[in-house]
PDB file of C-alpha atoms in Angstrom:
ATOM      1  CA  MET A   1      -0.039  -0.016  -0.001  1.00 40.00           C
ATOM      2  CA  SER A   2       2.744   2.461   0.918  1.00 40.00           C
ATOM      3  CA  GLU A   3       4.661   1.651  -2.378  1.00 41.00           C
ATOM      4  CA  SER A   4       1.734   2.821  -4.480  1.00 42.00           C
ATOM      5  CA  THR A   5       1.374   5.879  -2.425  1.00 40.00           C
ATOM      6  CA  SER A   6       5.055   6.802  -2.745  1.00 43.00           C
ATOM      7  CA  SER A   7       4.957   6.137  -6.574  1.00 45.00           C
ATOM      8  CA  THR A   8       2.097   8.566  -6.962  1.00 47.00           C
ATOM      9  CA  THR A   9       3.906  11.317  -5.088  1.00 56.00           C
ATOM     10  CA  ARG A  10       7.269  10.741  -6.595  1.00 72.00           C
ATOM     11  CA  ARG A  11       8.578  13.825  -8.398  1.00 67.00           C
ATOM     12  CA  THR A  12      10.436  13.645 -11.734  1.00 66.00           C
ATOM     13  CA  THR A  13      12.095  16.143 -13.992  1.00 63.00           C
ATOM     14  CA  TRP A  14       9.444  15.964 -16.679  1.00 64.00           C
ATOM     15  CA  GLY A  15       6.489  14.976 -14.488  1.00 70.00           C
ATOM     16  CA  ARG A  16       3.684  12.536 -14.873  1.00 68.00           C
ATOM     17  CA  THR A  17       0.003  12.736 -15.838  1.00 76.00           C
ATOM     18  CA  ARG A  18      -3.045  11.044 -14.541  1.00 73.00           C
ATOM     19  CA  PHE A  19      -4.282   8.577 -17.089  1.00 68.00           C
ATOM     20  CA  GLY A  20      -7.172   6.401 -16.110  1.00 65.00           C
ATOM     21  CA  SER A  21      -6.516   5.076 -12.562  1.00 66.00           C
ATOM     22  CA  GLY A  22      -2.696   5.232 -12.945  1.00 67.00           C
ATOM     23  CA  ARG A  23       0.047   7.753 -13.829  1.00 73.00           C
ATOM     24  CA  LEU A  24       2.120   7.845 -16.985  1.00 74.00           C
ATOM     25  CA  PRO A  25       5.151   9.943 -17.885  1.00 78.00           C
ATOM     26  CA  ALA A  26       3.676  13.198 -19.268  1.00 76.00           C
ATOM     27  CA  LEU A  27       5.990  13.151 -22.336  1.00 81.00           C
ATOM     28  CA  ALA A  28       4.938   9.635 -23.235  1.00 80.00           C
ATOM     29  CA  VAL A  29       1.310  10.943 -23.615  1.00 83.00           C
ATOM     30  CA  ALA A  30       2.234  14.349 -25.023  1.00 87.00           C
ATOM     31  CA  THR A  31       4.569  13.203 -27.728  1.00 90.00           C
ATOM     32  CA  PRO A  32       2.074  11.120 -29.812  1.00 93.00           C
ATOM     33  CA  ILE A  33      -0.697  13.618 -29.359  1.00 93.00           C
ATOM     34  CA  GLY A  34       1.672  16.408 -30.414  1.00 95.00           C
ATOM     35  CA  LEU A  35       2.812  14.355 -33.465  1.00 95.00           C
ATOM     36  CA  VAL A  36      -0.733  13.779 -34.607  1.00 96.00           C
ATOM     37  CA  MET A  37      -1.474  17.566 -34.152  1.00 95.00           C
ATOM     38  CA  ALA A  38       1.658  18.485 -36.133  1.00 95.00           C
ATOM     39  CA  VAL A  39       0.826  16.208 -39.045  1.00 94.00           C
ATOM     40  CA  ALA A  40      -2.811  17.388 -39.123  1.00 95.00           C
ATOM     41  CA  GLU A  41      -1.671  21.095 -39.074  1.00 94.00           C
ATOM     42  CA  ALA A  42       0.926  20.445 -41.687  1.00 92.00           C
ATOM     43  CA  LEU A  43      -1.624  18.745 -43.965  1.00 90.00           C
ATOM     44  CA  LEU A  44      -4.060  21.604 -43.584  1.00 90.00           C
ATOM     45  CA  PHE A  45      -1.272  24.114 -44.266  1.00 89.00           C
ATOM     46  CA  ALA A  46      -0.036  22.225 -47.375  1.00 85.00           C
ATOM     47  CA  ARG A  47      -3.705  21.917 -48.644  1.00 84.00           C
ATOM     48  CA  PHE A  48      -4.971  25.410 -48.027  1.00 87.00           C
ATOM     49  CA  VAL A  49      -2.049  27.749 -47.903  1.00 84.00           C
ATOM     50  CA  GLY A  50       0.458  25.964 -50.099  1.00 76.00           C
ATOM     51  CA  GLY A  51       3.752  27.322 -51.296  1.00 78.00           C
ATOM     52  CA  PRO A  52       6.451  27.026 -53.836  1.00 84.00           C
ATOM     53  CA  LEU A  53       7.443  23.506 -52.737  1.00 84.00           C
ATOM     54  CA  PRO A  54       5.672  20.269 -53.543  1.00 88.00           C
ATOM     55  CA  ALA A  55       2.892  19.545 -50.910  1.00 85.00           C
ATOM     56  CA  PRO A  56       4.461  16.447 -49.312  1.00 88.00           C
ATOM     57  CA  LEU A  57       7.836  18.242 -48.762  1.00 90.00           C
ATOM     58  CA  LEU A  58       6.011  21.374 -47.497  1.00 88.00           C
ATOM     59  CA  ALA A  59       3.940  19.296 -45.133  1.00 89.00           C
ATOM     60  CA  THR A  60       7.082  17.418 -43.859  1.00 91.00           C
ATOM     61  CA  ILE A  61       8.904  20.791 -43.185  1.00 91.00           C
ATOM     62  CA  PHE A  62       5.921  22.324 -41.580  1.00 91.00           C
ATOM     63  CA  SER A  63       5.263  19.400 -39.314  1.00 93.00           C
ATOM     64  CA  ALA A  64       8.886  19.279 -38.269  1.00 94.00           C
ATOM     65  CA  CYS A  65       8.653  23.008 -37.315  1.00 94.00           C
ATOM     66  CA  VAL A  66       5.567  22.682 -35.194  1.00 95.00           C
ATOM     67  CA  LEU A  67       6.208  19.295 -33.613  1.00 95.00           C
ATOM     68  CA  VAL A  68       8.090  20.553 -30.480  1.00 95.00           C
ATOM     69  CA  PRO A  69       5.698  23.428 -29.753  1.00 96.00           C
ATOM     70  CA  ASN A  70       2.756  21.082 -30.053  1.00 95.00           C
ATOM     71  CA  VAL A  71       4.327  18.486 -27.749  1.00 93.00           C
ATOM     72  CA  LEU A  72       5.069  21.177 -25.243  1.00 91.00           C
ATOM     73  CA  LEU A  73       1.628  22.617 -25.411  1.00 93.00           C
ATOM     74  CA  VAL A  74       0.048  19.193 -24.805  1.00 90.00           C
ATOM     75  CA  TRP A  75       2.559  18.560 -21.985  1.00 83.00           C
ATOM     76  CA  ALA A  76       1.620  21.866 -20.356  1.00 84.00           C
ATOM     77  CA  LEU A  77      -2.027  21.016 -20.534  1.00 88.00           C
ATOM     78  CA  ILE A  78      -1.835  17.488 -19.126  1.00 81.00           C
ATOM     79  CA  ILE A  79       1.026  17.725 -16.551  1.00 82.00           C
ATOM     80  CA  ASP A  80       0.230  17.099 -12.912  1.00 74.00           C
ATOM     81  CA  ARG A  81       2.321  19.867 -11.227  1.00 71.00           C
ATOM     82  CA  THR A  82       2.644  17.799  -8.032  1.00 71.00           C
ATOM     83  CA  THR A  83       4.845  15.293  -9.862  1.00 72.00           C
ATOM     84  CA  LEU A  84       7.374  17.855 -11.074  1.00 71.00           C
ATOM     85  CA  SER A  85      10.623  18.127  -9.178  1.00 66.00           C
ATOM     86  CA  GLY A  86      11.269  21.579  -7.998  1.00 63.00           C
ATOM     87  CA  ALA A  87       7.739  22.795  -8.483  1.00 67.00           C
ATOM     88  CA  LEU A  88       6.198  24.953  -5.786  1.00 61.00           C
ATOM     89  CA  GLU A  89       3.332  23.502  -3.767  1.00 67.00           C
ATOM     90  CA  ARG A  90       1.349  26.731  -3.975  1.00 69.00           C
ATOM     91  CA  PRO A  91       2.855  28.930  -6.679  1.00 65.00           C
ATOM     92  CA  GLU A  92       0.181  31.600  -6.264  1.00 67.00           C
ATOM     93  CA  GLU A  93       1.712  32.372  -2.889  1.00 73.00           C
ATOM     94  CA  SER A  94       5.217  32.866  -4.149  1.00 76.00           C
ATOM     95  CA  VAL A  95       7.031  36.201  -3.914  1.00 83.00           C
ATOM     96  CA  GLU A  96       7.266  36.403  -7.693  1.00 85.00           C
ATOM     97  CA  SER A  97       3.518  35.918  -8.028  1.00 84.00           C
ATOM     98  CA  GLN A  98       2.930  38.730  -5.637  1.00 88.00           C
ATOM     99  CA  TRP A  99       5.369  40.938  -7.578  1.00 91.00           C
ATOM    100  CA  TYR A 100       3.479  40.226 -10.759  1.00 92.00           C
ATOM    101  CA  ASP A 101       0.129  40.777  -9.199  1.00 92.00           C
ATOM    102  CA  GLU A 102       1.258  44.146  -7.912  1.00 92.00           C
ATOM    103  CA  ALA A 103       2.740  45.051 -11.300  1.00 95.00           C
ATOM    104  CA  ALA A 104      -0.345  43.988 -13.186  1.00 95.00           C
ATOM    105  CA  ARG A 105      -2.666  46.062 -10.990  1.00 95.00           C
ATOM    106  CA  GLY A 106      -0.517  49.143 -11.387  1.00 95.00           C
ATOM    107  CA  ALA A 107      -0.144  48.653 -15.117  1.00 96.00           C
ATOM    108  CA  PHE A 108      -3.904  48.323 -15.532  1.00 96.00           C
ATOM    109  CA  HIS A 109      -4.346  51.782 -13.980  1.00 96.00           C
ATOM    110  CA  ASP A 110      -1.445  53.187 -15.986  1.00 96.00           C
ATOM    111  CA  THR A 111      -2.990  51.861 -19.143  1.00 96.00           C
ATOM    112  CA  ILE A 112      -6.470  53.285 -18.391  1.00 96.00           C
ATOM    113  CA  ALA A 113      -5.009  56.663 -17.470  1.00 96.00           C
ATOM    114  CA  ILE A 114      -2.679  57.049 -20.393  1.00 96.00           C
ATOM    115  CA  THR A 115      -5.198  55.701 -22.862  1.00 95.00           C
ATOM    116  CA  GLY A 116      -7.770  58.218 -21.560  1.00 95.00           C
ATOM    117  CA  LEU A 117      -5.305  61.006 -21.961  1.00 96.00           C
ATOM    118  CA  ALA A 118      -4.381  59.949 -25.455  1.00 94.00           C
ATOM    119  CA  LEU A 119      -8.050  59.658 -26.424  1.00 94.00           C
ATOM    120  CA  THR A 120      -8.711  63.131 -25.037  1.00 96.00           C
ATOM    121  CA  PHE A 121      -5.766  64.505 -27.063  1.00 95.00           C
ATOM    122  CA  LEU A 122      -6.934  62.827 -30.232  1.00 93.00           C
ATOM    123  CA  ALA A 123     -10.540  64.048 -29.741  1.00 94.00           C
ATOM    124  CA  ILE A 124      -9.515  67.675 -29.088  1.00 96.00           C
ATOM    125  CA  THR A 125      -7.015  67.753 -31.947  1.00 95.00           C
ATOM    126  CA  GLY A 126      -9.298  65.878 -34.438  1.00 93.00           C
ATOM    127  CA  THR A 127      -6.492  63.508 -35.243  1.00 92.00           C
ATOM    128  CA  HIS A 128      -7.467  60.168 -36.591  1.00 92.00           C
ATOM    129  CA  ILE A 129      -5.277  57.134 -36.279  1.00 93.00           C
ATOM    130  CA  ASP A 130      -5.662  53.521 -37.469  1.00 93.00           C
ATOM    131  CA  GLY A 131      -7.294  51.176 -35.008  1.00 91.00           C
ATOM    132  CA  VAL A 132      -4.529  48.548 -35.332  1.00 94.00           C
ATOM    133  CA  LEU A 133      -1.928  51.220 -34.529  1.00 94.00           C
ATOM    134  CA  ALA A 134      -3.924  52.427 -31.500  1.00 94.00           C
ATOM    135  CA  LEU A 135      -4.410  48.917 -30.130  1.00 94.00           C
ATOM    136  CA  THR A 136      -0.768  48.047 -30.690  1.00 95.00           C
ATOM    137  CA  GLY A 137       0.153  51.176 -28.718  1.00 94.00           C
ATOM    138  CA  VAL A 138      -2.101  50.128 -25.895  1.00 96.00           C
ATOM    139  CA  LEU A 139      -0.603  46.601 -25.769  1.00 96.00           C
ATOM    140  CA  ILE A 140       2.977  48.053 -25.824  1.00 96.00           C
ATOM    141  CA  LEU A 141       2.073  50.478 -23.053  1.00 96.00           C
ATOM    142  CA  ALA A 142       0.585  47.670 -20.821  1.00 96.00           C
ATOM    143  CA  PHE A 143       3.635  45.479 -21.480  1.00 97.00           C
ATOM    144  CA  LEU A 144       6.151  48.127 -20.699  1.00 96.00           C
ATOM    145  CA  SER A 145       4.285  49.275 -17.618  1.00 96.00           C
ATOM    146  CA  THR A 146       3.995  45.757 -16.258  1.00 96.00           C
ATOM    147  CA  SER A 147       7.650  45.032 -17.007  1.00 96.00           C
ATOM    148  CA  ILE A 148       8.879  48.222 -15.298  1.00 96.00           C
ATOM    149  CA  ARG A 149       6.688  47.812 -12.315  1.00 95.00           C
ATOM    150  CA  TYR A 150       7.673  44.124 -11.871  1.00 95.00           C
ATOM    151  CA  THR A 151      11.346  45.049 -12.178  1.00 95.00           C
ATOM    152  CA  VAL A 152      10.984  47.767  -9.524  1.00 94.00           C
ATOM    153  CA  ALA A 153       9.074  45.487  -7.131  1.00 91.00           C
ATOM    154  CA  ARG A 154      11.724  42.801  -7.635  1.00 91.00           C
ATOM    155  CA  SER A 155      14.642  45.173  -6.970  1.00 91.00           C
ATOM    156  CA  ARG A 156      12.922  46.438  -3.771  1.00 89.00           C
ATOM    157  CA  GLY A 157      12.302  42.839  -2.711  1.00 81.00           C
ATOM    158  CA  ARG A 158       8.805  43.732  -1.655  1.00 61.00           C
ATOM    159  CA  ALA A 159       6.126  41.126  -1.238  1.00 54.00           C
TER     160      ALA A 159
END
């Protein structure tokens, strides 16, 4: 009885996933699923997008390019975090998580304030800008504000 309990709580580098009533290595499950996804994506790409290369060669190259990201995506979706060596028990309570939460809250307020000021300026001056350009600016603003606030919180060591 204690052997089965210790095997379910054993931590490994790549982790395990619950499969039925047992546990399997996560990569053993993620690899074939990622391979099927890569082949399906490559066939769709070769069929509908095409390119200067013959379709079989194009599909082979495309599937080789997306294989690893697909496997990692499936792995991230199926992994049982409690089986990963070095994983925190409660990551939401980590100092880094608190720094991020603080940075995101501040960046949200920065984004609203600066976007409001920019909108007021554009309305008063009658300037028209492209929507894609405006939304790109908002995303860059939010990213920079979050990054700067996170770096400041980390350098101060506040939690």
